[in-house]
CSV table of C-alpha atoms in Angstrom, one decimal:
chain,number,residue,atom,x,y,z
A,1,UNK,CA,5.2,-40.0,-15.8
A,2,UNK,CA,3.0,-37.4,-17.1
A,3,UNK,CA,5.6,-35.9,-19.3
A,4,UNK,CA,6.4,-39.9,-21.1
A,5,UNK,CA,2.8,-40.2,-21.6
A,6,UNK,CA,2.7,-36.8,-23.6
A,7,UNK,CA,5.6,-37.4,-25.4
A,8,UNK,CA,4.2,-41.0,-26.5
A,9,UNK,CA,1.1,-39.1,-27.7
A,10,UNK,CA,3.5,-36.5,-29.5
A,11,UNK,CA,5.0,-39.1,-31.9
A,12,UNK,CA,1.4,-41.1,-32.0
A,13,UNK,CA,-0.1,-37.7,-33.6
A,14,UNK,CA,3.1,-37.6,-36.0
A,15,UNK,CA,3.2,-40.9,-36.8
A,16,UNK,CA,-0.7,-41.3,-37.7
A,17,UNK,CA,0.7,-37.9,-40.0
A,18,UNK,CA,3.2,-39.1,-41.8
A,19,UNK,CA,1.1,-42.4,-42.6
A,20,UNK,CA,-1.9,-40.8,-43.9
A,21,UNK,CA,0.0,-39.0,-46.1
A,22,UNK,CA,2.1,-42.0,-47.4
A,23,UNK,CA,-1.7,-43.3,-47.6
A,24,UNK,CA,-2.8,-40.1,-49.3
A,25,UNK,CA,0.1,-40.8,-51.9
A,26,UNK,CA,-0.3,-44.8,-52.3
A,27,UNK,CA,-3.8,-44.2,-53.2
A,28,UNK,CA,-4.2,-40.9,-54.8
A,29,UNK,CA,-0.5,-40.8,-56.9
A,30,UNK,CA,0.5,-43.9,-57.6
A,31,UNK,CA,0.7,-45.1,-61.4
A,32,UNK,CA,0.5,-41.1,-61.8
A,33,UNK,CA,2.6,-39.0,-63.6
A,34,UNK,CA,2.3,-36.6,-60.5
A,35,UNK,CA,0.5,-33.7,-59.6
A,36,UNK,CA,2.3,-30.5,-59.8
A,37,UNK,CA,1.4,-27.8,-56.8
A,38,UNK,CA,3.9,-25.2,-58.6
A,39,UNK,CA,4.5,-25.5,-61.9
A,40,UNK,CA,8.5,-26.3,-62.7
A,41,UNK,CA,9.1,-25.6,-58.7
A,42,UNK,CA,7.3,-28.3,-56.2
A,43,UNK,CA,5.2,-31.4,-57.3
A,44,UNK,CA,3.7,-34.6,-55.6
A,45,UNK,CA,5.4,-37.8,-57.3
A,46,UNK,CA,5.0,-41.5,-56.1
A,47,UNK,CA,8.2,-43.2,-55.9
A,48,UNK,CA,8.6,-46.3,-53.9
A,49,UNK,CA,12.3,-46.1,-51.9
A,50,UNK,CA,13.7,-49.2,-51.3
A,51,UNK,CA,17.1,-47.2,-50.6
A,52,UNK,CA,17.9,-44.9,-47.6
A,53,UNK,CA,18.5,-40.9,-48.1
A,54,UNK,CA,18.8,-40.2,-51.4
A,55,UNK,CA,18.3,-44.2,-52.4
A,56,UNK,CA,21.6,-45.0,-51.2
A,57,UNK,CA,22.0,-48.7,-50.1
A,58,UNK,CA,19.0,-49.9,-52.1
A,59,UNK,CA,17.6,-53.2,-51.3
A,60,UNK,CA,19.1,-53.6,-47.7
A,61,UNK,CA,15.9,-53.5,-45.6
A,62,UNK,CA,17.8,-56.1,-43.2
A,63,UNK,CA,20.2,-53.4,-42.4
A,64,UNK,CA,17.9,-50.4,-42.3
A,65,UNK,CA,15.3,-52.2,-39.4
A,66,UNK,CA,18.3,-53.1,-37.5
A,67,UNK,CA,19.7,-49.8,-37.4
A,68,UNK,CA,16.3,-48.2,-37.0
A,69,UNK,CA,16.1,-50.5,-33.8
A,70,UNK,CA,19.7,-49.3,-32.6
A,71,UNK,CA,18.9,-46.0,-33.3
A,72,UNK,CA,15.9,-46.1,-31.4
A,73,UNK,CA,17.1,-47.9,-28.7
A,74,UNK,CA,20.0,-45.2,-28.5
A,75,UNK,CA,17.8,-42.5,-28.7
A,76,UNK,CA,15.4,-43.7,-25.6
A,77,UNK,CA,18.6,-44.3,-23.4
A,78,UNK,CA,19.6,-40.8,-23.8
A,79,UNK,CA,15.9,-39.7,-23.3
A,80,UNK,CA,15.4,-41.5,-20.1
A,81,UNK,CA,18.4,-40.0,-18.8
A,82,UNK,CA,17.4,-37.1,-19.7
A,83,UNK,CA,17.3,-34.5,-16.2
A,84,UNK,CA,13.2,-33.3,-16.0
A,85,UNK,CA,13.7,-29.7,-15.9
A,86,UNK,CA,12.9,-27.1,-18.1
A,87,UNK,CA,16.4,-26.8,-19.9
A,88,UNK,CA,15.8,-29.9,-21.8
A,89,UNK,CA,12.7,-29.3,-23.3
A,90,UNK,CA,14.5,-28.7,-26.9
A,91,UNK,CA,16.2,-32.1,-26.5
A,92,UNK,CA,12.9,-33.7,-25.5
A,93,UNK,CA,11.5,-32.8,-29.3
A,94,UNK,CA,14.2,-33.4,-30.9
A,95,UNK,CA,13.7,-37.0,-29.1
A,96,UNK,CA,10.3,-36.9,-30.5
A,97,UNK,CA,11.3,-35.5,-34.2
A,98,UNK,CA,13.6,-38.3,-34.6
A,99,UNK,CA,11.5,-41.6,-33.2
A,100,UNK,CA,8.5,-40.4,-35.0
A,101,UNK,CA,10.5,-39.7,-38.5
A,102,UNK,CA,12.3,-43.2,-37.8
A,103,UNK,CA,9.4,-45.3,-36.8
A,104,UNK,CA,7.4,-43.5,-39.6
A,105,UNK,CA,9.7,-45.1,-42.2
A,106,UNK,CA,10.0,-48.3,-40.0
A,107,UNK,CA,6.8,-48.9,-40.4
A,108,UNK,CA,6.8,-48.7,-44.3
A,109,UNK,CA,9.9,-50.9,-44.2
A,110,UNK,CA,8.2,-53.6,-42.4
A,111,UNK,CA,4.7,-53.6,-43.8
A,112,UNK,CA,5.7,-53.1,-47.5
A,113,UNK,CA,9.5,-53.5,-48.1
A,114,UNK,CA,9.7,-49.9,-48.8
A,115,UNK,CA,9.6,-46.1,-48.1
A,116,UNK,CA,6.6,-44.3,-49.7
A,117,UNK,CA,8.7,-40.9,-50.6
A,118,UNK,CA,5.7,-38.1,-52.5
A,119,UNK,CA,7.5,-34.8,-51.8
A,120,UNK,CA,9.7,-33.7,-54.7
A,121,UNK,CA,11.4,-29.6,-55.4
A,122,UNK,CA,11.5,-30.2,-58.9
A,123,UNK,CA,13.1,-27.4,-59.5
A,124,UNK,CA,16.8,-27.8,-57.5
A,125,UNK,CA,15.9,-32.2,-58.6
A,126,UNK,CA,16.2,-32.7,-54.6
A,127,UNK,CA,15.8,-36.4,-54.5
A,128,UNK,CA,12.0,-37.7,-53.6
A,129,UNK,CA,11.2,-37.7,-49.7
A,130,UNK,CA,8.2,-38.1,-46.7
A,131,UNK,CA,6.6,-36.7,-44.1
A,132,UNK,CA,8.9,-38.9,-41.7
A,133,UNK,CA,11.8,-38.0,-43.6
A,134,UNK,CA,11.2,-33.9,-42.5
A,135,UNK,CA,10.4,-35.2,-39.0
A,136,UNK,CA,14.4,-36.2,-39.2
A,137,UNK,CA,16.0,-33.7,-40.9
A,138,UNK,CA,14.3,-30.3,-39.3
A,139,UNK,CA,15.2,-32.1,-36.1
A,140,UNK,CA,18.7,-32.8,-36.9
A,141,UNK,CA,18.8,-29.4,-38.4
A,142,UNK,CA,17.8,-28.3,-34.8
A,143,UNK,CA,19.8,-30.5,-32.4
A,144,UNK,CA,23.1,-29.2,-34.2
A,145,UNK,CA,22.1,-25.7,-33.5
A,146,UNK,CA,21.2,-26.8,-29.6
A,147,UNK,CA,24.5,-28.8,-29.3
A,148,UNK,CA,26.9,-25.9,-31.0
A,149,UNK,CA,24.7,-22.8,-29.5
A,150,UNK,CA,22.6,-23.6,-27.0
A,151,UNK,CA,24.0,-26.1,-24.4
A,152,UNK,CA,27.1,-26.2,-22.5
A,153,UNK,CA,29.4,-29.0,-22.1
A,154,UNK,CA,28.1,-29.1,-18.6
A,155,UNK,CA,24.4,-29.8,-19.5
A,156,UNK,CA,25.6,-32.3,-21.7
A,157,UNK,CA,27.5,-33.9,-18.9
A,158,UNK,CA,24.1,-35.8,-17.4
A,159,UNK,CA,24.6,-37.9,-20.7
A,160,UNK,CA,28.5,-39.0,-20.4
A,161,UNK,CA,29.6,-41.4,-17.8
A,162,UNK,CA,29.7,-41.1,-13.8
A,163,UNK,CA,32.9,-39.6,-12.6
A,164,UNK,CA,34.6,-42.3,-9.4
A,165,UNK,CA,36.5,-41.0,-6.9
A,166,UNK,CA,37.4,-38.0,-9.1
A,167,UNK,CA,38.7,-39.3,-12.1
A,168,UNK,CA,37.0,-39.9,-15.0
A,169,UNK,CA,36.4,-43.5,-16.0
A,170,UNK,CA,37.1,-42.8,-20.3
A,171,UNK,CA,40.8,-43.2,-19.7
């Protein structure tokens, strides 16, 4: 029980992160031309996303809290199944990367009808992005690595179905 409430604390910490920052940019850069950190290389730049990633699917918030919910739901399922020990720690912040980076956004969805995005490399044009929106991608980044490298088929098994009477039930 211990280990739920930390992890709850875990994303509360991100989360209160990634929304002073969005706060930080609301107040600070919007109806700004930006603030440039390093000249012709990384700048701050308001830009309200109404879009997912790179403002793909504009104006479908609908969609996006529905799959944010699905996702999350998903994502909890395979965290309480999740065995305690050790081996699982990774997993366990990846779990944490992902629900904090998703309610983070979630949040801004639901309270303004948009993504607060700040963060742009001006110098490769990478499109706009968050605080939330690193929580996601470093962890995704991450969890590829654990599931090609690090864990075995077998200490993925935990997360597939039960076996009866020997066989498998997928057939």
């Amino acid at each position: 029980m211990k280990r739920h409430i930390r992890i709850f604390f875990i994303i509360l910490i991100l989360l209160v992160i990634d929304q002073a920052t969005k706060m930080w940019a609301l107040t600070q850069l919007q109806g700004s031309a930006g603030v440039s950190l390093i000249f012709g290389v990384f700048e701050f730049q308001y830009l309200e996303n109404r879009g997912a990633a790179f403002g793909i699917l504009q104006n479908h918030r609908e969609l996006f809290l529905i799959m944010t919910a699905a996702a999350g739901a998903l994502l909890t399922y395979f965290y309480v199944k999740m065995p305690a020990s050790g081996k699982y720690t990774p997993l366990r912040c990846c779990y944490v990367g992902l629900m904090a980076g998703a309610i983070g956004n979630l949040i801004d969805r639901m309270f303004r009808g948009y993504v607060i995005d700040f963060l742009y490399f001006c110098l490769i044009d990478f499109p706009i992005f968050n605080v939330a929106d690193i929580y996601v991608t470093v962890t995704v980044v991450i969890l590829l690595f654990l599931l090609l490298f690090y864990y075995k088929e077998e200490d993925l098994a935990v997360f597939g179905r039960k076996e009866t009477h020997g066989r498998d039930n997928r057939a």
